[in-house]
């Protein structure tokens, strides 16, 4: 990941040390945590495999807000931040936009297979990315592999791309 920090050099990095340590989810080791964190203006945004999203003050480790779900656990790889929102994927193929300052849900969308209504498209374990008003993510284990682009303001699907064509498709 990129960092604009310029005061840390090869000469002084050995003098750095931890300023604080925290235990999200009470330090539970029940689920493997693999989510990358995003830092914006000193606030750390991350999600846990228990299915929750946190905003943490990077100066002192204080939890600013927590968004709790009841979708269940799922291995996560990272949230995205853009347009005043935090975006995350959840178990059962839910995607949500949260207010960046409060953690309150702005919208929530459940993604299902367009050819088989109600059928899930694998699980969304990949990191989510925000760019130019869209969010992008893919399925990790669906039968066809699918990438999605959603309108970041509304949660509506803009396009999807299947890695393996369906019957009769080129």
Tab-separated table of N, CA, C and O in Angstrom, residues 46-138:
chain	number	residue	atom	x	y	z
A	46	UNK	N	-11.806	-0.650	8.745
A	46	UNK	CA	-11.540	-2.066	8.509
A	46	UNK	C	-12.800	-2.869	8.776
A	46	UNK	O	-13.745	-2.397	9.409
A	47	UNK	N	-12.807	-4.088	8.267
A	47	UNK	CA	-13.910	-5.006	8.526
A	47	UNK	C	-13.339	-6.289	9.115
A	47	UNK	O	-12.173	-6.604	8.929
A	48	UNK	N	-14.179	-6.997	9.837
A	48	UNK	CA	-13.738	-8.240	10.467
A	48	UNK	C	-14.461	-9.424	9.824
A	48	UNK	O	-15.510	-9.266	9.204
A	49	UNK	N	-13.916	-10.591	10.014
A	49	UNK	CA	-14.547	-11.798	9.477
A	49	UNK	C	-15.839	-12.141	10.210
A	49	UNK	O	-16.613	-12.960	9.756
A	50	UNK	N	-16.074	-11.500	11.334
A	50	UNK	CA	-17.352	-11.665	12.034
A	50	UNK	C	-18.468	-10.905	11.316
A	50	UNK	O	-19.634	-11.062	11.634
A	51	UNK	N	-18.089	-10.054	10.336
A	51	UNK	CA	-19.091	-9.354	9.533
A	51	UNK	C	-19.366	-7.936	9.971
A	51	UNK	O	-20.407	-7.371	9.618
A	52	UNK	N	-18.460	-7.320	10.705
A	52	UNK	CA	-18.668	-5.959	11.190
A	52	UNK	C	-17.608	-5.019	10.622
A	52	UNK	O	-16.519	-5.450	10.264
A	53	UNK	N	-17.951	-3.725	10.559
A	53	UNK	CA	-17.044	-2.705	10.043
A	53	UNK	C	-16.755	-1.715	11.171
A	53	UNK	O	-17.663	-1.342	11.917
A	54	UNK	N	-15.492	-1.281	11.258
A	54	UNK	CA	-15.069	-0.372	12.316
A	54	UNK	C	-14.383	0.855	11.735
A	54	UNK	O	-13.666	0.752	10.734
A	55	UNK	N	-14.569	1.983	12.416
A	55	UNK	CA	-13.768	3.186	12.201
A	55	UNK	C	-13.029	3.425	13.515
A	55	UNK	O	-13.647	3.492	14.581
A	56	UNK	N	-11.688	3.520	13.433
A	56	UNK	CA	-10.854	3.632	14.626
A	56	UNK	C	-9.980	4.872	14.504
A	56	UNK	O	-9.389	5.124	13.449
A	57	UNK	N	-9.884	5.639	15.589
A	57	UNK	CA	-9.016	6.813	15.613
A	57	UNK	C	-7.567	6.331	15.593
A	57	UNK	O	-7.120	5.639	16.510
A	58	UNK	N	-6.833	6.684	14.550
A	58	UNK	CA	-5.463	6.235	14.394
A	58	UNK	C	-4.496	6.804	15.412
A	58	UNK	O	-3.415	6.262	15.616
A	59	UNK	N	-4.862	7.882	16.090
A	59	UNK	CA	-3.971	8.481	17.089
A	59	UNK	C	-3.956	7.715	18.398
A	59	UNK	O	-2.930	7.633	19.063
A	60	UNK	N	-5.124	7.145	18.786
A	60	UNK	CA	-5.203	6.548	20.114
A	60	UNK	C	-5.892	5.180	20.160
A	60	UNK	O	-5.985	4.578	21.217
A	61	UNK	N	-6.411	4.690	19.025
A	61	UNK	CA	-7.054	3.384	18.989
A	61	UNK	C	-8.496	3.362	19.436
A	61	UNK	O	-9.116	2.298	19.502
A	62	UNK	N	-9.061	4.526	19.741
A	62	UNK	CA	-10.455	4.591	20.183
A	62	UNK	C	-11.376	4.255	19.012
A	62	UNK	O	-11.206	4.751	17.911
A	63	UNK	N	-12.374	3.394	19.268
A	63	UNK	CA	-13.353	3.060	18.238
A	63	UNK	C	-14.308	4.240	18.086
A	63	UNK	O	-14.953	4.662	19.043
A	64	UNK	N	-14.375	4.786	16.879
A	64	UNK	CA	-15.247	5.924	16.578
A	64	UNK	C	-16.666	5.431	16.323
A	64	UNK	O	-17.626	5.977	16.847
A	65	UNK	N	-16.783	4.404	15.494
A	65	UNK	CA	-18.074	3.761	15.274
A	65	UNK	C	-17.873	2.315	14.844
A	65	UNK	O	-16.803	1.929	14.398
A	66	UNK	N	-18.925	1.527	15.033
A	66	UNK	CA	-18.942	0.132	14.606
A	66	UNK	C	-20.266	-0.125	13.918
A	66	UNK	O	-21.324	0.251	14.418
A	67	UNK	N	-20.208	-0.749	12.754
A	67	UNK	CA	-21.417	-1.156	12.040
A	67	UNK	C	-21.541	-2.666	12.201
A	67	UNK	O	-20.713	-3.424	11.713
A	68	UNK	N	-22.568	-3.101	12.939
A	68	UNK	CA	-22.767	-4.520	13.206
A	68	UNK	C	-23.810	-5.075	12.247
A	68	UNK	O	-24.805	-4.418	11.961
A	69	UNK	N	-23.558	-6.286	11.771
A	69	UNK	CA	-24.513	-6.954	10.894
A	69	UNK	C	-24.952	-8.261	11.527
A	69	UNK	O	-24.341	-8.745	12.479
A	70	UNK	N	-25.986	-8.836	10.959
A	70	UNK	CA	-26.401	-10.176	11.378
A	70	UNK	C	-26.369	-11.128	10.181
A	70	UNK	O	-27.057	-12.128	10.156
A	71	UNK	N	-25.540	-10.802	9.185
A	71	UNK	CA	-25.429	-11.637	7.985
A	71	UNK	C	-24.591	-12.878	8.221
A	71	UNK	O	-24.615	-13.801	7.422
A	72	UNK	N	-23.806	-12.894	9.278
A	72	UNK	CA	-22.957	-14.037	9.568
A	72	UNK	C	-21.511	-13.776	9.191
A	72	UNK	O	-21.182	-12.768	8.571
A	73	UNK	N	-20.638	-14.712	9.555
A	73	UNK	CA	-19.199	-14.537	9.297
A	73	UNK	C	-18.846	-14.819	7.838
A	73	UNK	O	-19.527	-15.576	7.154
A	74	UNK	N	-17.778	-14.183	7.392
A	74	UNK	CA	-17.229	-14.400	6.055
A	74	UNK	C	-15.830	-13.805	6.050
A	74	UNK	O	-15.620	-12.714	6.576
A	75	UNK	N	-14.898	-14.508	5.466
A	75	UNK	CA	-13.547	-13.976	5.339
A	75	UNK	C	-13.586	-12.729	4.458
A	75	UNK	O	-14.135	-12.762	3.361
A	76	UNK	N	-13.052	-11.620	4.937
A	76	UNK	CA	-13.084	-10.356	4.207
A	76	UNK	C	-11.675	-9.912	3.855
A	76	UNK	O	-10.723	-10.231	4.550
A	77	UNK	N	-11.555	-9.105	2.794
A	77	UNK	CA	-10.253	-8.633	2.350
A	77	UNK	C	-10.101	-7.128	2.378
A	77	UNK	O	-9.037	-6.623	2.112
A	78	UNK	N	-11.163	-6.378	2.664
A	78	UNK	CA	-10.979	-4.940	2.787
A	78	UNK	C	-12.157	-4.114	2.329
A	78	UNK	O	-12.923	-4.516	1.461
A	79	UNK	N	-12.296	-2.944	2.943
A	79	UNK	CA	-13.335	-1.982	2.609
A	79	UNK	C	-12.777	-0.972	1.615
A	79	UNK	O	-11.583	-0.960	1.334
A	80	UNK	N	-13.647	-0.121	1.114
A	80	UNK	CA	-13.243	1.003	0.266
A	80	UNK	C	-13.840	2.266	0.860
A	80	UNK	O	-14.893	2.223	1.509
A	81	UNK	N	-13.185	3.393	0.633
A	81	UNK	CA	-13.670	4.680	1.116
A	81	UNK	C	-13.668	5.650	-0.051
A	81	UNK	O	-12.687	5.748	-0.789
A	82	UNK	N	-14.777	6.374	-0.224
A	82	UNK	CA	-14.868	7.375	-1.282
A	82	UNK	C	-16.214	8.063	-1.240
A	82	UNK	O	-17.219	7.468	-0.841
A	83	UNK	N	-16.244	9.316	-1.626
A	83	UNK	CA	-17.506	10.049	-1.683
A	83	UNK	C	-18.206	10.186	-0.345
A	83	UNK	O	-19.433	10.256	-0.293
A	84	UNK	N	-17.440	10.202	0.755
A	84	UNK	CA	-18.053	10.345	2.080
A	84	UNK	C	-18.669	9.061	2.613
A	84	UNK	O	-19.417	9.086	3.586
A	85	UNK	N	-18.335	7.931	1.967
A	85	UNK	CA	-18.908	6.651	2.369
A	85	UNK	C	-17.810	5.593	2.541
A	85	UNK	O	-16.745	5.690	1.960
A	86	UNK	N	-18.163	4.574	3.318
A	86	UNK	CA	-17.329	3.388	3.468
A	86	UNK	C	-18.136	2.243	2.859
A	86	UNK	O	-19.308	2.064	3.192
A	87	UNK	N	-17.512	1.479	1.966
A	87	UNK	CA	-18.195	0.398	1.270
A	87	UNK	C	-17.646	-0.935	1.733
A	87	UNK	O	-16.435	-1.087	1.904
A	88	UNK	N	-18.546	-1.902	1.920
A	88	UNK	CA	-18.122	-3.220	2.379
A	88	UNK	C	-19.044	-4.290	1.813
A	88	UNK	O	-20.207	-4.035	1.517
A	89	UNK	N	-18.488	-5.494	1.674
A	89	UNK	CA	-19.281	-6.660	1.301
A	89	UNK	C	-19.488	-7.508	2.547
A	89	UNK	O	-18.694	-7.459	3.489
A	90	UNK	N	-20.557	-8.286	2.522
A	90	UNK	CA	-20.906	-9.103	3.682
A	90	UNK	C	-21.331	-10.491	3.242
A	90	UNK	O	-21.534	-10.745	2.051
A	91	UNK	N	-21.493	-11.394	4.199
A	91	UNK	CA	-21.997	-12.734	3.913
A	91	UNK	C	-23.388	-12.620	3.300
A	91	UNK	O	-24.058	-11.581	3.414
A	92	UNK	N	-23.825	-13.690	2.663
A	92	UNK	CA	-25.121	-13.767	1.992
A	92	UNK	C	-25.237	-12.778	0.826
A	92	UNK	O	-26.323	-12.397	0.427
A	93	UNK	N	-24.083	-12.334	0.311
A	93	UNK	CA	-23.999	-11.475	-0.869
A	93	UNK	C	-24.618	-10.092	-0.690
A	93	UNK	O	-25.187	-9.527	-1.629
A	94	UNK	N	-24.441	-9.525	0.478
A	94	UNK	CA	-24.863	-8.146	0.710
A	94	UNK	C	-23.687	-7.205	0.504
A	94	UNK	O	-22.546	-7.549	0.781
A	95	UNK	N	-23.990	-6.030	0.016
A	95	UNK	CA	-23.033	-4.946	-0.152
A	95	UNK	C	-23.692	-3.726	0.470
A	95	UNK	O	-24.898	-3.520	0.313
A	96	UNK	N	-22.909	-2.896	1.159
A	96	UNK	CA	-23.495	-1.721	1.808
A	96	UNK	C	-22.582	-0.514	1.698
A	96	UNK	O	-21.365	-0.648	1.595
A	97	UNK	N	-23.223	0.651	1.727
A	97	UNK	CA	-22.518	1.927	1.846
A	97	UNK	C	-22.865	2.500	3.210
A	97	UNK	O	-24.042	2.586	3.581
A	98	UNK	N	-21.829	2.873	3.952
A	98	UNK	CA	-21.996	3.434	5.294
A	98	UNK	C	-21.526	4.875	5.289
A	98	UNK	O	-20.570	5.217	4.596
A	99	UNK	N	-22.182	5.708	6.076
A	99	UNK	CA	-21.733	7.086	6.218
A	99	UNK	C	-20.340	7.079	6.844
A	99	UNK	O	-20.130	6.468	7.895
A	100	UNK	N	-19.397	7.753	6.219
A	100	UNK	CA	-18.006	7.720	6.662
A	100	UNK	C	-17.835	8.292	8.067
A	100	UNK	O	-16.974	7.846	8.822
A	101	UNK	N	-18.635	9.254	8.456
A	101	UNK	CA	-18.481	9.883	9.773
A	101	UNK	C	-19.226	9.147	10.890
A	101	UNK	O	-18.776	9.128	12.027
A	102	UNK	N	-20.391	8.529	10.569
A	102	UNK	CA	-21.234	7.942	11.615
A	102	UNK	C	-21.334	6.425	11.566
A	102	UNK	O	-21.722	5.803	12.553
A	103	UNK	N	-21.052	5.810	10.402
A	103	UNK	CA	-21.205	4.372	10.260
A	103	UNK	C	-22.628	3.924	10.004
A	103	UNK	O	-22.906	2.733	9.899
A	104	UNK	N	-23.546	4.840	9.879
A	104	UNK	CA	-24.945	4.487	9.604
A	104	UNK	C	-25.094	4.049	8.144
A	104	UNK	O	-24.483	4.624	7.250
A	105	UNK	N	-25.932	3.030	7.922
A	105	UNK	CA	-26.144	2.521	6.573
A	105	UNK	C	-26.851	3.558	5.707
A	105	UNK	O	-27.853	4.139	6.119
A	106	UNK	N	-26.313	3.788	4.515
A	106	UNK	CA	-26.935	4.676	3.531
A	106	UNK	C	-27.756	3.837	2.568
A	106	UNK	O	-28.888	4.168	2.250
A	107	UNK	N	-27.175	2.744	2.083
A	107	UNK	CA	-27.914	1.777	1.282
A	107	UNK	C	-27.326	0.399	1.500
A	107	UNK	O	-26.201	0.247	1.960
A	108	UNK	N	-28.132	-0.601	1.163
A	108	UNK	CA	-27.714	-1.989	1.295
A	108	UNK	C	-28.344	-2.749	0.130
A	108	UNK	O	-29.528	-2.593	-0.142
A	109	UNK	N	-27.551	-3.534	-0.577
A	109	UNK	CA	-28.016	-4.265	-1.747
A	109	UNK	C	-27.623	-5.723	-1.617
A	109	UNK	O	-26.509	-6.029	-1.190
A	110	UNK	N	-28.523	-6.615	-2.015
A	110	UNK	CA	-28.187	-8.042	-2.074
A	110	UNK	C	-28.041	-8.409	-3.546
A	110	UNK	O	-28.933	-8.174	-4.352
A	111	UNK	N	-26.906	-9.004	-3.890
A	111	UNK	CA	-26.602	-9.363	-5.267
A	111	UNK	C	-26.957	-10.834	-5.479
A	111	UNK	O	-26.464	-11.702	-4.764
A	112	UNK	N	-27.815	-11.093	-6.469
A	112	UNK	CA	-28.180	-12.461	-6.817
A	112	UNK	C	-27.903	-12.687	-8.296
A	112	UNK	O	-27.726	-11.744	-9.067
A	113	UNK	N	-27.877	-13.933	-8.698
A	113	UNK	CA	-27.615	-14.308	-10.086
A	113	UNK	C	-28.783	-13.855	-10.957
A	113	UNK	O	-29.928	-14.211	-10.691
A	114	UNK	N	-28.502	-13.065	-11.982
A	114	UNK	CA	-29.577	-12.535	-12.819
A	114	UNK	C	-30.280	-13.620	-13.623
A	114	UNK	O	-31.431	-13.479	-13.980
A	115	UNK	N	-29.600	-14.728	-13.892
A	115	UNK	CA	-30.215	-15.818	-14.642
A	115	UNK	C	-31.032	-16.759	-13.773
A	115	UNK	O	-31.882	-17.492	-14.263
A	116	UNK	N	-30.778	-16.759	-12.482
A	116	UNK	CA	-31.488	-17.619	-11.530
A	116	UNK	C	-31.853	-16.782	-10.313
A	116	UNK	O	-31.130	-16.784	-9.317
A	117	UNK	N	-32.956	-16.020	-10.380
A	117	UNK	CA	-33.319	-15.140	-9.254
A	117	UNK	C	-33.305	-15.886	-7.924
A	117	UNK	O	-33.792	-17.005	-7.821
A	118	UNK	N	-32.692	-15.264	-6.960
A	118	UNK	CA	-32.576	-15.842	-5.629
A	118	UNK	C	-31.307	-16.650	-5.426
A	118	UNK	O	-30.922	-16.923	-4.300
A	119	UNK	N	-30.649	-17.037	-6.513
A	119	UNK	CA	-29.408	-17.810	-6.380
A	119	UNK	C	-28.240	-16.855	-6.149
A	119	UNK	O	-28.077	-15.869	-6.857
A	120	UNK	N	-27.414	-17.184	-5.176
A	120	UNK	CA	-26.262	-16.340	-4.874
A	120	UNK	C	-25.152	-16.576	-5.882
A	120	UNK	O	-25.063	-17.632	-6.497
A	121	UNK	N	-24.294	-15.589	-6.053
A	121	UNK	CA	-23.189	-15.659	-7.009
A	121	UNK	C	-21.873	-15.902	-6.294
A	121	UNK	O	-20.931	-15.136	-6.419
A	122	UNK	N	-21.761	-16.965	-5.555
A	122	UNK	CA	-20.549	-17.203	-4.786
A	122	UNK	C	-20.501	-16.252	-3.612
A	122	UNK	O	-21.474	-15.605	-3.269
A	123	UNK	N	-19.358	-16.174	-2.963
A	123	UNK	CA	-19.226	-15.250	-1.836
A	123	UNK	C	-18.276	-14.120	-2.215
A	123	UNK	O	-17.376	-14.304	-3.015
A	124	UNK	N	-18.516	-12.965	-1.636
A	124	UNK	CA	-17.739	-11.768	-1.959
A	124	UNK	C	-16.617	-11.598	-0.949
A	124	UNK	O	-16.712	-10.813	-0.019
A	125	UNK	N	-15.545	-12.350	-1.156
A	125	UNK	CA	-14.394	-12.307	-0.252
A	125	UNK	C	-13.297	-11.393	-0.756
A	125	UNK	O	-12.312	-11.187	-0.082
A	126	UNK	N	-13.448	-10.856	-1.953
A	126	UNK	CA	-12.408	-9.991	-2.504
A	126	UNK	C	-12.533	-8.589	-1.920
A	126	UNK	O	-13.598	-8.197	-1.454
A	127	UNK	N	-11.430	-7.852	-1.952
A	127	UNK	CA	-11.477	-6.459	-1.493
A	127	UNK	C	-12.364	-5.661	-2.439
A	127	UNK	O	-12.460	-5.955	-3.625
A	128	UNK	N	-13.006	-4.668	-1.899
A	128	UNK	CA	-13.865	-3.792	-2.685
A	128	UNK	C	-13.057	-2.542	-3.034
A	128	UNK	O	-12.199	-2.124	-2.254
A	129	UNK	N	-13.288	-1.973	-4.203
A	129	UNK	CA	-12.534	-0.809	-4.672
A	129	UNK	C	-13.515	0.282	-5.079
A	129	UNK	O	-14.539	0.004	-5.711
A	130	UNK	N	-13.200	1.535	-4.728
A	130	UNK	CA	-13.995	2.694	-5.150
A	130	UNK	C	-13.186	3.489	-6.165
A	130	UNK	O	-12.009	3.755	-5.955
A	131	UNK	N	-13.849	3.864	-7.276
A	131	UNK	CA	-13.206	4.739	-8.250
A	131	UNK	C	-14.270	5.458	-9.058
A	131	UNK	O	-15.161	4.805	-9.627
A	132	UNK	N	-14.186	6.765	-9.089
A	132	UNK	CA	-14.984	7.595	-9.985
A	132	UNK	C	-16.488	7.294	-9.899
A	132	UNK	O	-17.149	7.140	-10.928
A	133	UNK	N	-17.008	7.180	-8.691
A	133	UNK	CA	-18.446	7.005	-8.502
A	133	UNK	C	-18.950	5.581	-8.605
A	133	UNK	O	-20.155	5.342	-8.506
A	134	UNK	N	-18.045	4.623	-8.799
A	134	UNK	CA	-18.440	3.213	-8.851
A	134	UNK	C	-17.661	2.424	-7.813
A	134	UNK	O	-16.557	2.810	-7.429
A	135	UNK	N	-18.234	1.310	-7.364
A	135	UNK	CA	-17.493	0.362	-6.532
A	135	UNK	C	-17.387	-0.940	-7.312
A	135	UNK	O	-18.283	-1.310	-8.077
A	136	UNK	N	-16.260	-1.622	-7.124
A	136	UNK	CA	-15.948	-2.838	-7.870
A	136	UNK	C	-15.574	-3.944	-6.886
A	136	UNK	O	-14.835	-3.709	-5.939
A	137	UNK	N	-16.051	-5.153	-7.158
A	137	UNK	CA	-15.701	-6.326	-6.361
A	137	UNK	C	-16.078	-7.564	-7.160
A	137	UNK	O	-16.800	-7.478	-8.157
A	138	UNK	N	-15.596	-8.713	-6.720
A	138	UNK	CA	-15.896	-9.947	-7.426
A	138	UNK	C	-16.218	-11.079	-6.481
A	138	UNK	O	-16.015	-10.980	-5.276
